[in-house]
PDB file of C-alpha atoms in Angstrom:
ATOM      1  CA  SER S   1      92.931 101.749 105.491  1.00  0.00           C
ATOM      2  CA  ILE S   2      92.353  99.478 108.435  1.00  0.00           C
ATOM      3  CA  THR S   3      88.832  99.928 109.812  1.00  0.00           C
ATOM      4  CA  LEU S   4      87.983 100.974 113.354  1.00  0.00           C
ATOM      5  CA  LYS S   5      86.421  97.557 113.946  1.00  0.00           C
ATOM      6  CA  GLU S   6      89.617  95.800 112.802  1.00  0.00           C
ATOM      7  CA  ALA S   7      91.771  98.163 114.858  1.00  0.00           C
ATOM      8  CA  ASN S   8      89.802  97.544 118.038  1.00  0.00           C
ATOM      9  CA  LYS S   9      89.816  93.787 117.459  1.00  0.00           C
ATOM     10  CA  LEU S  10      93.591  93.882 116.976  1.00  0.00           C
ATOM     11  CA  ILE S  11      94.110  96.029 120.068  1.00  0.00           C
ATOM     12  CA  SER S  12      91.995  93.651 122.129  1.00  0.00           C
ATOM     13  CA  ALA S  13      94.070  90.651 121.004  1.00  0.00           C
ATOM     14  CA  VAL S  14      97.365  92.426 121.709  1.00  0.00           C
ATOM     15  CA  MET S  15      96.163  93.538 125.148  1.00  0.00           C
ATOM     16  CA  LYS S  16      95.127  89.972 125.966  1.00  0.00           C
ATOM     17  CA  LYS S  17      98.623  88.782 125.028  1.00  0.00           C
ATOM     18  CA  ALA S  18     100.152  91.609 127.087  1.00  0.00           C
ATOM     19  CA  GLU S  19      98.116  90.525 130.087  1.00  0.00           C
ATOM     20  CA  GLU S  20      99.394  86.964 129.668  1.00  0.00           C
ATOM     21  CA  MET S  21     102.945  88.364 129.624  1.00  0.00           C
ATOM     22  CA  GLY S  22     102.348  90.528 132.689  1.00  0.00           C
ATOM     23  CA  VAL S  23     102.763  93.766 130.725  1.00  0.00           C
ATOM     24  CA  LYS S  24     100.518  96.779 131.310  1.00  0.00           C
ATOM     25  CA  ALA S  25     100.512  98.147 127.792  1.00  0.00           C
ATOM     26  CA  VAL S  26      99.109 100.965 125.760  1.00  0.00           C
ATOM     27  CA  VAL S  27      98.238  99.836 122.236  1.00  0.00           C
ATOM     28  CA  ALA S  28      97.652 102.238 119.352  1.00  0.00           C
ATOM     29  CA  VAL S  29      96.622 101.834 115.729  1.00  0.00           C
ATOM     30  CA  ALA S  30      97.071 104.500 113.072  1.00  0.00           C
ATOM     31  CA  ASP S  31      95.469 104.527 109.633  1.00  0.00           C
ATOM     32  CA  ARG S  32      97.569 104.376 106.468  1.00  0.00           C
ATOM     33  CA  HIS S  33      98.021 108.160 106.594  1.00  0.00           C
ATOM     34  CA  SER S  34      99.560 107.986 110.098  1.00  0.00           C
ATOM     35  CA  ASN S  35      96.462 109.454 111.751  1.00  0.00           C
ATOM     36  CA  PRO S  36      95.376 107.906 115.061  1.00  0.00           C
ATOM     37  CA  LEU S  37      92.487 105.492 114.627  1.00  0.00           C
ATOM     38  CA  SER S  38      92.245 103.848 118.047  1.00  0.00           C
ATOM     39  CA  ILE S  39      94.267 103.732 121.247  1.00  0.00           C
ATOM     40  CA  GLN S  40      93.569 101.846 124.456  1.00  0.00           C
ATOM     41  CA  CYS S  41      95.355 101.778 127.788  1.00  0.00           C
ATOM     42  CA  MET S  42      95.439  98.830 130.153  1.00  0.00           C
ATOM     43  CA  ASP S  43      94.812  99.596 133.819  1.00  0.00           C
ATOM     44  CA  ASP S  44      97.911 101.009 135.542  1.00  0.00           C
ATOM     45  CA  ALA S  45      99.858 101.428 132.276  1.00  0.00           C
ATOM     46  CA  TYR S  46     102.508 104.138 132.336  1.00  0.00           C
ATOM     47  CA  ILE S  47     101.127 107.552 131.402  1.00  0.00           C
ATOM     48  CA  ALA S  48     104.148 108.146 129.149  1.00  0.00           C
ATOM     49  CA  SER S  49     103.309 104.991 127.199  1.00  0.00           C
ATOM     50  CA  TYR S  50     100.286 106.714 125.650  1.00  0.00           C
ATOM     51  CA  ASP S  51     102.339 109.119 123.532  1.00  0.00           C
ATOM     52  CA  ILE S  52     105.025 106.517 122.876  1.00  0.00           C
ATOM     53  CA  ALA S  53     102.544 103.935 121.522  1.00  0.00           C
ATOM     54  CA  LEU S  54     100.788 106.570 119.420  1.00  0.00           C
ATOM     55  CA  ASN S  55     104.097 107.802 118.015  1.00  0.00           C
ATOM     56  CA  LYS S  56     105.244 104.256 117.228  1.00  0.00           C
ATOM     57  CA  ALA S  57     102.059 103.779 115.174  1.00  0.00           C
ATOM     58  CA  TYR S  58     102.776 107.102 113.445  1.00  0.00           C
ATOM     59  CA  THR S  59     106.419 106.197 112.788  1.00  0.00           C
ATOM     60  CA  VAL S  60     105.754 102.839 111.139  1.00  0.00           C
ATOM     61  CA  THR S  61     103.181 104.228 108.735  1.00  0.00           C
ATOM     62  CA  ALA S  62     105.104 107.419 107.974  1.00  0.00           C
ATOM     63  CA  LEU S  63     108.326 105.500 107.251  1.00  0.00           C
ATOM     64  CA  LYS S  64     106.837 102.146 106.182  1.00  0.00           C
ATOM     65  CA  MET S  65     109.123 100.065 108.375  1.00  0.00           C
ATOM     66  CA  PRO S  66     109.136  98.481 111.830  1.00  0.00           C
ATOM     67  CA  THR S  67     110.668 100.637 114.540  1.00  0.00           C
ATOM     68  CA  THR S  68     113.266  97.897 115.131  1.00  0.00           C
ATOM     69  CA  ASN S  69     114.583  98.518 111.584  1.00  0.00           C
ATOM     70  CA  LEU S  70     114.654 102.239 112.211  1.00  0.00           C
ATOM     71  CA  LYS S  71     116.669 101.730 115.401  1.00  0.00           C
ATOM     72  CA  LYS S  72     119.613 100.438 113.348  1.00  0.00           C
ATOM     73  CA  LEU S  73     119.332 103.198 110.748  1.00  0.00           C
ATOM     74  CA  ALA S  74     119.084 105.957 113.393  1.00  0.00           C
ATOM     75  CA  ALA S  75     122.096 104.810 115.416  1.00  0.00           C
ATOM     76  CA  PRO S  76     125.213 107.020 115.351  1.00  0.00           C
ATOM     77  CA  GLY S  77     126.784 106.609 111.936  1.00  0.00           C
ATOM     78  CA  GLY S  78     123.546 105.243 110.459  1.00  0.00           C
ATOM     79  CA  ASP S  79     121.932 106.607 107.315  1.00  0.00           C
ATOM     80  CA  LEU S  80     119.086 108.181 109.322  1.00  0.00           C
ATOM     81  CA  TYR S  81     121.026 109.333 112.369  1.00  0.00           C
ATOM     82  CA  GLY S  82     119.063 112.125 114.058  1.00  0.00           C
ATOM     83  CA  ILE S  83     115.712 111.311 112.438  1.00  0.00           C
ATOM     84  CA  GLN S  84     114.045 111.170 115.861  1.00  0.00           C
ATOM     85  CA  PHE S  85     114.431 114.961 116.045  1.00  0.00           C
ATOM     86  CA  THR S  86     112.286 115.506 112.941  1.00  0.00           C
ATOM     87  CA  ASN S  87     108.514 115.471 112.493  1.00  0.00           C
ATOM     88  CA  GLY S  88     107.887 117.341 115.726  1.00  0.00           C
ATOM     89  CA  GLY S  89     109.660 114.651 117.750  1.00  0.00           C
ATOM     90  CA  LYS S  90     107.085 112.018 116.779  1.00  0.00           C
ATOM     91  CA  ILE S  91     109.593 109.549 115.301  1.00  0.00           C
ATOM     92  CA  VAL S  92     110.341 106.628 117.650  1.00  0.00           C
ATOM     93  CA  ILE S  93     113.585 104.747 117.078  1.00  0.00           C
ATOM     94  CA  PHE S  94     113.169 101.713 119.323  1.00  0.00           C
ATOM     95  CA  GLY S  95     111.124  98.537 119.085  1.00  0.00           C
ATOM     96  CA  GLY S  96     107.389  98.169 119.522  1.00  0.00           C
ATOM     97  CA  GLY S  97     105.924  99.369 116.247  1.00  0.00           C
ATOM     98  CA  VAL S  98     105.036  97.491 113.058  1.00  0.00           C
ATOM     99  CA  PRO S  99     103.337  98.538 109.826  1.00  0.00           C
ATOM    100  CA  LEU S 100     100.171  96.656 108.898  1.00  0.00           C
ATOM    101  CA  TYR S 101      99.683  95.375 105.354  1.00  0.00           C
ATOM    102  CA  ASP S 102      96.635  93.901 103.642  1.00  0.00           C
ATOM    103  CA  SER S 103      96.641  90.620 101.714  1.00  0.00           C
ATOM    104  CA  LEU S 104      97.818  92.466  98.581  1.00  0.00           C
ATOM    105  CA  GLY S 105     100.819  93.932 100.385  1.00  0.00           C
ATOM    106  CA  ARG S 106      99.400  97.460 100.635  1.00  0.00           C
ATOM    107  CA  LEU S 107     100.084  99.520 103.761  1.00  0.00           C
ATOM    108  CA  VAL S 108      96.778  99.922 105.606  1.00  0.00           C
ATOM    109  CA  GLY S 109      97.934 101.138 109.032  1.00  0.00           C
ATOM    110  CA  GLY S 110     100.385 100.882 111.862  1.00  0.00           C
ATOM    111  CA  LEU S 111     100.492  99.278 115.302  1.00  0.00           C
ATOM    112  CA  GLY S 112     102.343 100.754 118.273  1.00  0.00           C
ATOM    113  CA  VAL S 113     102.797  99.108 121.668  1.00  0.00           C
ATOM    114  CA  SER S 114     104.382 100.621 124.776  1.00  0.00           C
ATOM    115  CA  GLY S 115     104.485  99.672 128.450  1.00  0.00           C
ATOM    116  CA  GLY S 116     106.995  96.869 128.808  1.00  0.00           C
ATOM    117  CA  SER S 117     110.642  96.512 127.980  1.00  0.00           C
ATOM    118  CA  GLU S 118     111.695  97.114 124.394  1.00  0.00           C
ATOM    119  CA  GLU S 119     111.843  93.340 123.927  1.00  0.00           C
ATOM    120  CA  GLN S 120     108.294  92.905 125.290  1.00  0.00           C
ATOM    121  CA  ASP S 121     106.880  95.790 123.250  1.00  0.00           C
ATOM    122  CA  THR S 122     108.519  94.393 120.117  1.00  0.00           C
ATOM    123  CA  ALA S 123     107.168  90.894 120.776  1.00  0.00           C
ATOM    124  CA  LEU S 124     103.653  92.267 121.291  1.00  0.00           C
ATOM    125  CA  ALA S 125     103.785  94.421 118.163  1.00  0.00           C
ATOM    126  CA  GLU S 126     105.110  91.536 116.070  1.00  0.00           C
ATOM    127  CA  PHE S 127     102.402  89.271 117.510  1.00  0.00           C
ATOM    128  CA  GLY S 128      99.785  91.821 116.461  1.00  0.00           C
ATOM    129  CA  GLY S 129     101.319  92.269 113.021  1.00  0.00           C
ATOM    130  CA  GLU S 130     101.303  88.537 112.372  1.00  0.00           C
ATOM    131  CA  LEU S 131      97.752  88.230 113.669  1.00  0.00           C
ATOM    132  CA  PHE S 132      96.611  91.013 111.359  1.00  0.00           C
ATOM    133  CA  LYS S 133      98.426  89.451 108.400  1.00  0.00           C
ATOM    134  CA  LYS S 134      96.541  86.181 109.034  1.00  0.00           C
ATOM    135  CA  GLY S 135      93.225  88.033 109.046  1.00  0.00           C
ATOM    136  CA  LEU S 136      92.762  88.346 112.817  1.00  0.00           C
TER     137      LEU S 136
END
């Protein structure tokens, strides 16, 4: 799994990017088992963003796919339509979450970002995923 040190370093980098974008984000990292490892909130971030970011990190590790992929599958008529009503309502079906893989392609955790628009959250999560892939 991703370590606490790596998670906090990743969160710090994503929050710095969010600040540059003018987004007040909440950034969460889950371990490979979908358990919360670290979560941090920028000043004045939306209170609701806490649970959303945490659940995005859960979703991407539990389902091993970015939340943007799940959005398409969970749309009406999609193969996973209604999935957001499972797992105690913890499944998030809109952008802002990416799974984190090690250099061998093994799932080691998940990153969830909430606080901006879906486009901003997705950009921040993808930024963090790429940064992690490159070794921070």
